[in-house]
Amino acid sequence: MADKSGVFKIWLVGMANPTSFNYNCYGEGTMYAIGMKLKTMFNQICQHDASKFASADYSWDPGTPADTDVVVYVCGTKERGSIIKSKSGKPIHDSASGGTYPYTGGMISEVYLREIDGAANFSTVAANIIFHEIMHNKLDAPTEKTVFDIHSLGGGGLASPVVSAGTALTDKNIALMAGALSKKVKQYTAEMQKALL
Ligand SMILES: [Zn+2]
């Protein structure tokens, strides 16, 4: 434990200006709740022996990610604001609520929150969907794979193809992610300033 250091950071992009949204669930309180859920999960992962990081944090503000950080584009819909779609990209997991695409310009992970509009425990569902895409981002989408397919080899729970508010973070989810946090996966950062709708 003593040799753990540094902060693993999750950069959330989009909806940074909630005033451009008419949906109540996309306000600053929800953005904070989503970020804190992710921070709590990743802090738990950092405590695992395989993690070199001491702790985790998140940001909804633009910045410069470290080479081990992850970036997730939080879109309203896949049809509008989707970066993967604009690249004619074929995501590794093309679900209704999110996708991750190993683009030549960097790994793109994104989620589509309109899909879960009005869901009970909205921020928890959103955080779990974001976590699932981060698993793809670090584990099975990069050239250097930790597992070939998280859906079958990721330990169930949040690695499952469909996640909900009640989906658990399993011990294997934690172990796999702890070992992959320090993996350098180049992220797509070119549109971190983009307003996503
Ligand atoms: Zn998936």
CSV table of N, CA, C and O in Angstrom, one decimal, residues 68-192:
chain,number,residue,atom,x,y,z
A,68,THR,N,-2.5,8.1,-18.4
A,68,THR,CA,-3.2,6.9,-17.9
A,68,THR,C,-4.7,7.3,-17.6
A,68,THR,O,-5.5,6.4,-17.2
A,69,ASP,N,-5.1,8.5,-17.7
A,69,ASP,CA,-6.5,8.9,-17.4
A,69,ASP,C,-7.4,8.4,-18.5
A,69,ASP,O,-7.0,8.0,-19.6
A,70,VAL,N,-8.7,8.5,-18.2
A,70,VAL,CA,-9.7,8.2,-19.2
A,70,VAL,C,-10.7,9.4,-19.5
A,70,VAL,O,-10.9,10.2,-18.6
A,71,VAL,N,-11.2,9.5,-20.7
A,71,VAL,CA,-12.1,10.5,-21.1
A,71,VAL,C,-13.4,9.9,-21.5
A,71,VAL,O,-13.4,8.9,-22.3
A,72,VAL,N,-14.5,10.3,-21.0
A,72,VAL,CA,-15.8,9.8,-21.5
A,72,VAL,C,-16.7,10.9,-21.9
A,72,VAL,O,-16.9,11.9,-21.2
A,73,TYR,N,-17.2,10.9,-23.1
A,73,TYR,CA,-18.1,11.9,-23.7
A,73,TYR,C,-19.5,11.5,-23.3
A,73,TYR,O,-20.0,10.4,-23.6
A,74,VAL,N,-20.1,12.4,-22.6
A,74,VAL,CA,-21.5,12.2,-22.1
A,74,VAL,C,-22.5,12.9,-23.0
A,74,VAL,O,-22.7,14.1,-22.9
A,75,CYS,N,-23.0,12.1,-23.9
A,75,CYS,CA,-23.9,12.7,-24.9
A,75,CYS,C,-25.4,12.5,-24.5
A,75,CYS,O,-25.7,11.7,-23.6
A,76,GLY,N,-26.2,13.3,-25.2
A,76,GLY,CA,-27.7,13.1,-25.0
A,76,GLY,C,-28.1,11.9,-25.8
A,76,GLY,O,-28.6,10.9,-25.2
A,77,THR,N,-27.8,11.9,-27.1
A,77,THR,CA,-28.3,10.8,-27.9
A,77,THR,C,-27.1,10.3,-28.8
A,77,THR,O,-26.2,11.1,-29.1
A,78,LYS,N,-27.3,9.1,-29.3
A,78,LYS,CA,-26.3,8.6,-30.3
A,78,LYS,C,-26.4,9.3,-31.6
A,78,LYS,O,-25.4,9.5,-32.3
A,79,GLU,N,-27.6,9.8,-31.9
A,79,GLU,CA,-27.9,10.4,-33.2
A,79,GLU,C,-27.3,11.8,-33.3
A,79,GLU,O,-26.8,12.3,-34.3
A,80,ARG,N,-27.4,12.5,-32.1
A,80,ARG,CA,-26.9,13.9,-32.1
A,80,ARG,C,-25.8,13.9,-31.0
A,80,ARG,O,-25.9,13.4,-30.0
A,81,GLY,N,-24.7,14.6,-31.4
A,81,GLY,CA,-23.6,14.8,-30.4
A,81,GLY,C,-22.7,13.6,-30.3
A,81,GLY,O,-21.7,13.6,-29.6
A,82,SER,N,-23.0,12.5,-31.0
A,82,SER,CA,-22.1,11.3,-30.8
A,82,SER,C,-20.9,11.5,-31.6
A,82,SER,O,-20.9,11.7,-32.8
A,83,ILE,N,-19.7,11.4,-31.0
A,83,ILE,CA,-18.4,11.5,-31.6
A,83,ILE,C,-18.1,10.3,-32.4
A,83,ILE,O,-17.6,10.4,-33.6
A,84,ILE,N,-18.5,9.1,-31.9
A,84,ILE,CA,-18.2,7.9,-32.6
A,84,ILE,C,-19.0,7.9,-34.0
A,84,ILE,O,-18.4,7.6,-35.0
A,85,LYS,N,-20.2,8.3,-33.9
A,85,LYS,CA,-21.0,8.3,-35.2
A,85,LYS,C,-20.4,9.3,-36.2
A,85,LYS,O,-20.4,9.0,-37.4
A,86,SER,N,-19.9,10.4,-35.7
A,86,SER,CA,-19.3,11.4,-36.6
A,86,SER,C,-18.0,10.9,-37.3
A,86,SER,O,-17.6,11.4,-38.3
A,87,LYS,N,-17.5,9.9,-36.7
A,87,LYS,CA,-16.2,9.3,-37.2
A,87,LYS,C,-16.6,8.0,-38.1
A,87,LYS,O,-15.7,7.4,-38.6
A,88,SER,N,-17.9,7.8,-38.3
A,88,SER,CA,-18.3,6.6,-39.0
A,88,SER,C,-17.7,5.4,-38.3
A,88,SER,O,-17.4,4.4,-38.9
A,89,GLY,N,-17.6,5.5,-37.0
A,89,GLY,CA,-16.9,4.5,-36.2
A,89,GLY,C,-17.8,3.3,-35.9
A,89,GLY,O,-19.0,3.4,-35.8
A,90,LYS,N,-17.1,2.1,-35.7
A,90,LYS,CA,-17.9,0.9,-35.3
A,90,LYS,C,-17.4,0.6,-33.9
A,90,LYS,O,-16.3,0.1,-33.7
A,91,PRO,N,-18.2,0.9,-32.9
A,91,PRO,CA,-17.9,0.7,-31.5
A,91,PRO,C,-17.6,-0.8,-31.2
A,91,PRO,O,-18.2,-1.7,-31.9
A,92,ILE,N,-16.8,-1.0,-30.2
A,92,ILE,CA,-16.6,-2.4,-29.8
A,92,ILE,C,-17.8,-3.0,-29.1
A,92,ILE,O,-18.1,-4.2,-29.2
A,93,HIS,N,-18.6,-2.1,-28.6
A,93,HIS,CA,-19.9,-2.5,-28.0
A,93,HIS,C,-20.9,-1.4,-28.3
A,93,HIS,O,-20.9,-0.4,-27.7
A,94,ASP,N,-21.7,-1.6,-29.3
A,94,ASP,CA,-22.6,-0.6,-29.8
A,94,ASP,C,-24.0,-0.8,-29.2
A,94,ASP,O,-24.9,-1.4,-29.7
A,95,SER,N,-24.1,-0.3,-27.9
A,95,SER,CA,-25.4,-0.5,-27.2
A,95,SER,C,-26.2,0.8,-27.3
A,95,SER,O,-25.7,1.8,-27.8
A,96,ALA,N,-27.5,0.7,-26.8
A,96,ALA,CA,-28.3,1.9,-26.9
A,96,ALA,C,-27.8,3.0,-25.9
A,96,ALA,O,-28.1,4.1,-26.2
A,97,SER,N,-27.1,2.6,-24.9
A,97,SER,CA,-26.7,3.6,-23.9
A,97,SER,C,-25.2,4.0,-23.9
A,97,SER,O,-24.8,4.9,-23.2
A,98,GLY,N,-24.4,3.3,-24.8
A,98,GLY,CA,-23.0,3.7,-24.9
A,98,GLY,C,-22.2,3.0,-25.9
A,98,GLY,O,-22.7,2.0,-26.4
A,99,GLY,N,-21.0,3.4,-26.1
A,99,GLY,CA,-20.1,2.7,-27.0
A,99,GLY,C,-18.7,3.2,-26.7
A,99,GLY,O,-18.4,4.2,-26.2
A,100,THR,N,-17.7,2.3,-27.2
A,100,THR,CA,-16.3,2.6,-27.1
A,100,THR,C,-15.7,2.2,-28.4
A,100,THR,O,-15.9,1.1,-28.9
A,101,TYR,N,-14.9,3.2,-29.0
A,101,TYR,CA,-14.4,2.9,-30.3
A,101,TYR,C,-12.9,3.3,-30.4
A,101,TYR,O,-12.5,4.4,-30.1
A,102,PRO,N,-12.1,2.3,-30.8
A,102,PRO,CA,-10.6,2.5,-30.9
A,102,PRO,C,-10.3,3.3,-32.1
A,102,PRO,O,-9.8,2.7,-33.1
A,103,TYR,N,-10.5,4.6,-32.1
A,103,TYR,CA,-10.3,5.5,-33.2
A,103,TYR,C,-8.8,5.7,-33.4
A,103,TYR,O,-8.1,5.7,-32.4
A,104,THR,N,-8.4,6.0,-34.6
A,104,THR,CA,-6.9,6.2,-34.8
A,104,THR,C,-6.4,7.4,-34.1
A,104,THR,O,-5.3,7.5,-33.7
A,105,GLY,N,-7.3,8.4,-33.8
A,105,GLY,CA,-6.9,9.6,-33.1
A,105,GLY,C,-7.0,9.5,-31.6
A,105,GLY,O,-6.8,10.4,-30.8
A,106,GLY,N,-7.3,8.3,-31.1
A,106,GLY,CA,-7.4,8.0,-29.6
A,106,GLY,C,-8.7,7.3,-29.3
A,106,GLY,O,-9.7,7.3,-30.1
A,107,MET,N,-8.7,6.6,-28.2
A,107,MET,CA,-9.9,5.8,-27.7
A,107,MET,C,-11.0,6.8,-27.4
A,107,MET,O,-10.9,7.7,-26.7
A,108,ILE,N,-12.2,6.5,-28.0
A,108,ILE,CA,-13.4,7.3,-27.7
A,108,ILE,C,-14.4,6.4,-26.9
A,108,ILE,O,-14.8,5.3,-27.4
A,109,SER,N,-14.7,6.9,-25.7
A,109,SER,CA,-15.8,6.3,-25.0
A,109,SER,C,-16.9,7.3,-24.8
A,109,SER,O,-16.6,8.5,-24.6
A,110,GLU,N,-18.2,6.9,-25.0
A,110,GLU,CA,-19.3,7.8,-24.9
A,110,GLU,C,-20.5,7.1,-24.4
A,110,GLU,O,-20.7,5.9,-24.6
A,111,VAL,N,-21.4,7.8,-23.8
A,111,VAL,CA,-22.7,7.3,-23.3
A,111,VAL,C,-23.8,8.2,-23.7
A,111,VAL,O,-23.6,9.4,-24.1
A,112,TYR,N,-25.0,7.7,-23.8
A,112,TYR,CA,-26.2,8.4,-24.3
A,112,TYR,C,-27.2,8.5,-23.2
A,112,TYR,O,-28.0,7.5,-23.1
A,113,LEU,N,-27.3,9.6,-22.5
A,113,LEU,CA,-28.1,9.6,-21.3
A,113,LEU,C,-29.6,9.8,-21.6
A,113,LEU,O,-30.4,9.5,-20.7
A,114,ARG,N,-30.0,10.2,-22.8
A,114,ARG,CA,-31.4,10.3,-23.1
A,114,ARG,C,-32.1,8.9,-23.0
A,114,ARG,O,-33.3,8.8,-22.8
A,115,GLU,N,-31.3,7.9,-23.2
A,115,GLU,CA,-31.8,6.5,-23.2
A,115,GLU,C,-32.3,6.2,-21.8
A,115,GLU,O,-33.2,5.3,-21.7
A,116,ILE,N,-31.8,6.8,-20.8
A,116,ILE,CA,-32.3,6.5,-19.4
A,116,ILE,C,-33.0,7.7,-18.8
A,116,ILE,O,-33.2,7.7,-17.6
A,117,ASP,N,-33.5,8.6,-19.6
A,117,ASP,CA,-34.3,9.7,-19.2
A,117,ASP,C,-35.4,9.3,-18.2
A,117,ASP,O,-36.1,8.3,-18.5
A,118,GLY,N,-35.4,9.9,-17.1
A,118,GLY,CA,-36.5,9.6,-16.2
A,118,GLY,C,-36.4,8.3,-15.4
A,118,GLY,O,-37.2,8.0,-14.6
A,119,ALA,N,-35.2,7.6,-15.5
A,119,ALA,CA,-35.0,6.4,-14.8
A,119,ALA,C,-34.9,6.7,-13.3
A,119,ALA,O,-34.4,7.7,-12.9
A,120,ALA,N,-35.4,5.8,-12.5
A,120,ALA,CA,-35.2,5.9,-11.0
A,120,ALA,C,-33.7,5.7,-10.8
A,120,ALA,O,-33.0,5.0,-11.5
A,121,ASN,N,-33.2,6.4,-9.8
A,121,ASN,CA,-31.7,6.4,-9.5
A,121,ASN,C,-30.9,6.8,-10.8
A,121,ASN,O,-29.9,6.1,-11.1
A,122,PHE,N,-31.4,7.8,-11.4
A,122,PHE,CA,-30.8,8.2,-12.7
A,122,PHE,C,-29.2,8.3,-12.6
A,122,PHE,O,-28.5,7.8,-13.5
A,123,SER,N,-28.7,9.0,-11.6
A,123,SER,CA,-27.3,9.3,-11.5
A,123,SER,C,-26.5,8.0,-11.3
A,123,SER,O,-25.4,7.8,-11.8
A,124,THR,N,-27.1,7.0,-10.6
A,124,THR,CA,-26.5,5.7,-10.4
A,124,THR,C,-26.4,4.9,-11.7
A,124,THR,O,-25.4,4.3,-12.0
A,125,VAL,N,-27.5,4.9,-12.4
A,125,VAL,CA,-27.6,4.2,-13.7
A,125,VAL,C,-26.5,4.8,-14.6
A,125,VAL,O,-25.7,4.1,-15.3
A,126,ALA,N,-26.5,6.2,-14.7
A,126,ALA,CA,-25.5,6.9,-15.6
A,126,ALA,C,-24.1,6.5,-15.2
A,126,ALA,O,-23.3,6.2,-16.1
A,127,ALA,N,-23.8,6.5,-13.9
A,127,ALA,CA,-22.4,6.2,-13.5
A,127,ALA,C,-22.1,4.8,-13.8
A,127,ALA,O,-20.9,4.5,-14.2
A,128,ASN,N,-23.0,3.9,-13.7
A,128,ASN,CA,-22.7,2.5,-14.0
A,128,ASN,C,-22.5,2.3,-15.5
A,128,ASN,O,-21.6,1.5,-15.9
A,129,ILE,N,-23.3,3.0,-16.3
A,129,ILE,CA,-23.1,2.9,-17.8
A,129,ILE,C,-21.7,3.5,-18.2
A,129,ILE,O,-21.0,3.0,-19.0
A,130,ILE,N,-21.3,4.6,-17.5
A,130,ILE,CA,-20.0,5.2,-17.8
A,130,ILE,C,-18.9,4.3,-17.3
A,130,ILE,O,-17.9,4.1,-18.1
A,131,PHE,N,-19.1,3.6,-16.2
A,131,PHE,CA,-18.1,2.7,-15.7
A,131,PHE,C,-17.9,1.5,-16.7
A,131,PHE,O,-16.8,1.1,-17.0
A,132,HIS,N,-19.0,1.0,-17.2
A,132,HIS,CA,-19.0,-0.1,-18.2
A,132,HIS,C,-18.1,0.3,-19.4
A,132,HIS,O,-17.3,-0.4,-19.9
A,133,GLU,N,-18.3,1.6,-19.9
A,133,GLU,CA,-17.6,2.0,-21.1
A,133,GLU,C,-16.1,2.2,-20.7
A,133,GLU,O,-15.2,2.0,-21.5
A,134,ILE,N,-15.8,2.6,-19.5
A,134,ILE,CA,-14.4,2.7,-19.0
A,134,ILE,C,-13.8,1.4,-19.0
A,134,ILE,O,-12.6,1.2,-19.3
A,135,MET,N,-14.5,0.3,-18.6
A,135,MET,CA,-14.0,-1.0,-18.7
A,135,MET,C,-13.6,-1.4,-20.1
A,135,MET,O,-12.5,-1.9,-20.3
A,136,HIS,N,-14.5,-1.1,-21.1
A,136,HIS,CA,-14.1,-1.4,-22.5
A,136,HIS,C,-12.8,-0.6,-22.8
A,136,HIS,O,-11.9,-1.1,-23.5
A,137,ASN,N,-12.8,0.7,-22.4
A,137,ASN,CA,-11.7,1.6,-22.8
A,137,ASN,C,-10.4,1.1,-22.3
A,137,ASN,O,-9.4,1.1,-23.0
A,138,LYS,N,-10.3,0.5,-21.1
A,138,LYS,CA,-9.1,0.0,-20.5
A,138,LYS,C,-8.8,-1.4,-20.7
A,138,LYS,O,-7.6,-1.9,-20.7
A,139,LEU,N,-9.8,-2.2,-20.9
A,139,LEU,CA,-9.6,-3.7,-20.8
A,139,LEU,C,-9.7,-4.4,-22.2
A,139,LEU,O,-8.8,-5.2,-22.5
A,140,ASP,N,-10.7,-4.2,-23.0
A,140,ASP,CA,-10.8,-5.0,-24.2
A,140,ASP,C,-10.8,-4.2,-25.5
A,140,ASP,O,-10.7,-4.8,-26.6
A,141,ALA,N,-10.8,-2.9,-25.5
A,141,ALA,CA,-10.8,-2.1,-26.7
A,141,ALA,C,-9.4,-1.8,-27.2
A,141,ALA,O,-9.1,-1.7,-28.4
A,142,PRO,N,-8.4,-1.6,-26.2
A,142,PRO,CA,-7.1,-1.2,-26.7
A,142,PRO,C,-6.3,-2.4,-27.4
A,142,PRO,O,-6.7,-3.5,-27.2
A,143,THR,N,-5.3,-2.0,-28.1
A,143,THR,CA,-4.5,-3.1,-28.7
A,143,THR,C,-3.9,-4.0,-27.7
A,143,THR,O,-3.9,-5.2,-27.8
A,144,GLU,N,-3.4,-3.4,-26.5
A,144,GLU,CA,-3.0,-4.2,-25.4
A,144,GLU,C,-4.1,-4.6,-24.5
A,144,GLU,O,-4.6,-3.8,-23.7
A,145,LYS,N,-4.7,-5.8,-24.8
A,145,LYS,CA,-5.9,-6.2,-24.1
A,145,LYS,C,-5.6,-6.9,-22.8
A,145,LYS,O,-4.7,-7.7,-22.7
A,146,THR,N,-6.4,-6.5,-21.8
A,146,THR,CA,-6.4,-7.2,-20.5
A,146,THR,C,-7.2,-8.5,-20.6
A,146,THR,O,-6.8,-9.6,-20.1
A,147,VAL,N,-8.4,-8.4,-21.2
A,147,VAL,CA,-9.2,-9.5,-21.5
A,147,VAL,C,-9.7,-9.3,-22.9
A,147,VAL,O,-9.8,-8.2,-23.4
A,148,PHE,N,-10.1,-10.4,-23.6
A,148,PHE,CA,-10.5,-10.3,-25.0
A,148,PHE,C,-11.9,-9.7,-25.1
A,148,PHE,O,-12.2,-9.0,-26.0
A,149,ASP,N,-12.8,-10.0,-24.2
A,149,ASP,CA,-14.2,-9.5,-24.2
A,149,ASP,C,-14.7,-9.4,-22.8
A,149,ASP,O,-14.9,-10.4,-22.1
A,150,ILE,N,-14.9,-8.2,-22.4
A,150,ILE,CA,-15.3,-8.0,-21.0
A,150,ILE,C,-16.7,-8.6,-20.7
A,150,ILE,O,-17.0,-9.0,-19.6
A,151,HIS,N,-17.6,-8.6,-21.8
A,151,HIS,CA,-18.9,-9.1,-21.6
A,151,HIS,C,-18.9,-10.6,-21.1
A,151,HIS,O,-19.7,-11.0,-20.3
A,152,SER,N,-17.9,-11.4,-21.6
A,152,SER,CA,-17.9,-12.8,-21.2
A,152,SER,C,-16.7,-13.0,-20.2
A,152,SER,O,-16.8,-14.0,-19.4
A,153,LEU,N,-15.7,-12.2,-20.1
A,153,LEU,CA,-14.6,-12.5,-19.3
A,153,LEU,C,-14.3,-11.4,-18.2
A,153,LEU,O,-13.2,-11.4,-17.6
A,154,GLY,N,-15.2,-10.4,-18.1
A,154,GLY,CA,-15.0,-9.3,-17.2
A,154,GLY,C,-15.4,-9.5,-15.8
A,154,GLY,O,-15.3,-8.5,-15.0
A,155,GLY,N,-16.0,-10.7,-15.5
A,155,GLY,CA,-16.4,-10.9,-14.1
A,155,GLY,C,-17.8,-10.5,-13.8
A,155,GLY,O,-18.2,-10.3,-12.6
A,156,GLY,N,-18.7,-10.4,-14.8
A,156,GLY,CA,-20.1,-10.1,-14.6
A,156,GLY,C,-20.2,-8.7,-14.1
A,156,GLY,O,-19.4,-7.8,-14.3
A,157,GLY,N,-21.3,-8.5,-13.3
A,157,GLY,CA,-21.5,-7.2,-12.7
A,157,GLY,C,-21.5,-6.1,-13.7
A,157,GLY,O,-22.2,-6.2,-14.7
A,158,LEU,N,-20.7,-5.1,-13.5
A,158,LEU,CA,-20.6,-3.9,-14.4
A,158,LEU,C,-20.0,-4.2,-15.7
A,158,LEU,O,-20.0,-3.4,-16.6
A,159,ALA,N,-19.4,-5.4,-15.9
A,159,ALA,CA,-18.9,-5.8,-17.2
A,159,ALA,C,-20.0,-6.4,-18.1
A,159,ALA,O,-19.8,-6.7,-19.3
A,160,SER,N,-21.2,-6.6,-17.5
A,160,SER,CA,-22.3,-7.2,-18.3
A,160,SER,C,-22.7,-6.3,-19.4
A,160,SER,O,-22.7,-5.1,-19.2
A,161,PRO,N,-23.2,-6.8,-20.5
A,161,PRO,CA,-23.6,-6.0,-21.6
A,161,PRO,C,-24.7,-5.0,-21.3
A,161,PRO,O,-24.7,-3.9,-21.8
A,162,VAL,N,-25.6,-5.3,-20.3
A,162,VAL,CA,-26.6,-4.4,-19.9
A,162,VAL,C,-26.5,-4.2,-18.4
A,162,VAL,O,-26.4,-5.1,-17.6
A,163,VAL,N,-26.3,-2.9,-18.0
A,163,VAL,CA,-26.2,-2.6,-16.6
A,163,VAL,C,-27.4,-1.7,-16.1
A,163,VAL,O,-27.9,-0.9,-16.9
A,164,SER,N,-27.7,-1.8,-14.8
A,164,SER,CA,-28.8,-1.0,-14.3
A,164,SER,C,-28.3,-0.4,-13.0
A,164,SER,O,-27.1,-0.5,-12.6
A,165,ALA,N,-29.2,0.3,-12.3
A,165,ALA,CA,-28.8,1.0,-11.0
A,165,ALA,C,-28.3,-0.1,-10.0
A,165,ALA,O,-27.5,0.2,-9.2
A,166,GLY,N,-28.9,-1.3,-10.0
A,166,GLY,CA,-28.6,-2.3,-9.0
A,166,GLY,C,-27.5,-3.2,-9.4
A,166,GLY,O,-27.1,-4.1,-8.6
A,167,THR,N,-26.8,-3.0,-10.5
A,167,THR,CA,-25.7,-3.8,-11.0
A,167,THR,C,-24.5,-3.6,-10.0
A,167,THR,O,-24.1,-2.5,-9.8
A,168,ALA,N,-24.0,-4.7,-9.6
A,168,ALA,CA,-22.9,-4.7,-8.6
A,168,ALA,C,-21.5,-4.5,-9.3
A,168,ALA,O,-21.3,-5.0,-10.4
A,169,LEU,N,-20.6,-3.9,-8.5
A,169,LEU,CA,-19.2,-3.9,-8.9
A,169,LEU,C,-18.6,-5.1,-8.2
A,169,LEU,O,-18.5,-5.2,-7.0
A,170,THR,N,-18.2,-6.1,-9.1
A,170,THR,CA,-17.8,-7.4,-8.5
A,170,THR,C,-16.3,-7.4,-8.2
A,170,THR,O,-15.5,-6.5,-8.7
A,171,ASP,N,-15.9,-8.4,-7.4
A,171,ASP,CA,-14.4,-8.5,-7.1
A,171,ASP,C,-13.6,-8.6,-8.3
A,171,ASP,O,-12.5,-8.0,-8.4
A,172,LYS,N,-14.1,-9.3,-9.3
A,172,LYS,CA,-13.3,-9.5,-10.5
A,172,LYS,C,-13.2,-8.2,-11.3
A,172,LYS,O,-12.2,-7.8,-11.9
A,173,ASN,N,-14.4,-7.4,-11.4
A,173,ASN,CA,-14.4,-6.1,-12.0
A,173,ASN,C,-13.3,-5.3,-11.4
A,173,ASN,O,-12.5,-4.6,-12.1
A,174,ILE,N,-13.2,-5.3,-10.1
A,174,ILE,CA,-12.2,-4.5,-9.3
A,174,ILE,C,-10.8,-4.9,-9.6
A,174,ILE,O,-9.9,-4.1,-9.9
A,175,ALA,N,-10.6,-6.2,-9.6
A,175,ALA,CA,-9.2,-6.7,-9.8
A,175,ALA,C,-8.7,-6.4,-11.2
A,175,ALA,O,-7.6,-6.0,-11.4
A,176,LEU,N,-9.6,-6.6,-12.2
A,176,LEU,CA,-9.2,-6.3,-13.6
A,176,LEU,C,-8.9,-4.8,-13.8
A,176,LEU,O,-7.9,-4.5,-14.4
A,177,MET,N,-9.8,-4.0,-13.3
A,177,MET,CA,-9.6,-2.5,-13.4
A,177,MET,C,-8.4,-2.0,-12.6
A,177,MET,O,-7.6,-1.2,-13.1
A,178,ALA,N,-8.1,-2.6,-11.5
A,178,ALA,CA,-7.0,-2.2,-10.6
A,178,ALA,C,-5.7,-2.4,-11.4
A,178,ALA,O,-4.8,-1.5,-11.4
A,179,GLY,N,-5.6,-3.5,-12.1
A,179,GLY,CA,-4.4,-3.8,-12.9
A,179,GLY,C,-4.2,-3.0,-14.1
A,179,GLY,O,-3.1,-2.8,-14.7
A,180,ALA,N,-5.4,-2.4,-14.6
A,180,ALA,CA,-5.4,-1.7,-15.9
A,180,ALA,C,-5.3,-0.2,-15.7
A,180,ALA,O,-5.1,0.5,-16.7
A,181,LEU,N,-5.5,0.3,-14.5
A,181,LEU,CA,-5.5,1.8,-14.4
A,181,LEU,C,-4.3,2.5,-14.9
A,181,LEU,O,-4.3,3.5,-15.5
A,182,SER,N,-3.1,1.8,-14.7
A,182,SER,CA,-1.9,2.4,-15.1
A,182,SER,C,-1.5,2.1,-16.6
A,182,SER,O,-0.5,2.6,-17.0
A,183,LYS,N,-2.4,1.4,-17.3
A,183,LYS,CA,-2.1,1.1,-18.7
A,183,LYS,C,-2.3,2.4,-19.4
A,183,LYS,O,-3.3,3.1,-19.2
A,184,LYS,N,-1.4,2.7,-20.3
A,184,LYS,CA,-1.5,4.0,-21.1
A,184,LYS,C,-2.3,3.7,-22.4
A,184,LYS,O,-1.8,3.1,-23.3
A,185,VAL,N,-3.6,4.1,-22.4
A,185,VAL,CA,-4.4,4.0,-23.5
A,185,VAL,C,-4.7,5.5,-24.0
A,185,VAL,O,-5.3,6.3,-23.3
A,186,LYS,N,-4.1,5.8,-25.2
A,186,LYS,CA,-4.3,7.2,-25.7
A,186,LYS,C,-5.8,7.5,-25.9
A,186,LYS,O,-6.5,6.8,-26.6
A,187,GLN,N,-6.2,8.6,-25.3
A,187,GLN,CA,-7.6,9.0,-25.3
A,187,GLN,C,-7.9,10.0,-26.4
A,187,GLN,O,-7.0,10.8,-26.8
A,188,TYR,N,-9.1,10.0,-26.9
A,188,TYR,CA,-9.5,11.0,-27.9
A,188,TYR,C,-9.8,12.3,-27.2
A,188,TYR,O,-10.8,12.3,-26.4
A,189,THR,N,-9.0,13.3,-27.3
A,189,THR,CA,-9.3,14.5,-26.5
A,189,THR,C,-9.6,15.7,-27.4
A,189,THR,O,-9.9,16.8,-26.9
A,190,ALA,N,-9.6,15.5,-28.7
A,190,ALA,CA,-9.7,16.7,-29.7
A,190,ALA,C,-11.1,17.4,-29.5
A,190,ALA,O,-11.2,18.6,-29.9
A,191,GLU,N,-12.1,16.8,-29.0
A,191,GLU,CA,-13.4,17.4,-28.9
A,191,GLU,C,-13.9,17.6,-27.4
A,191,GLU,O,-15.1,17.6,-27.2
A,192,MET,N,-12.9,17.7,-26.5
A,192,MET,CA,-13.3,17.9,-25.1
A,192,MET,C,-14.0,19.2,-24.9
A,192,MET,O,-14.6,19.4,-23.8
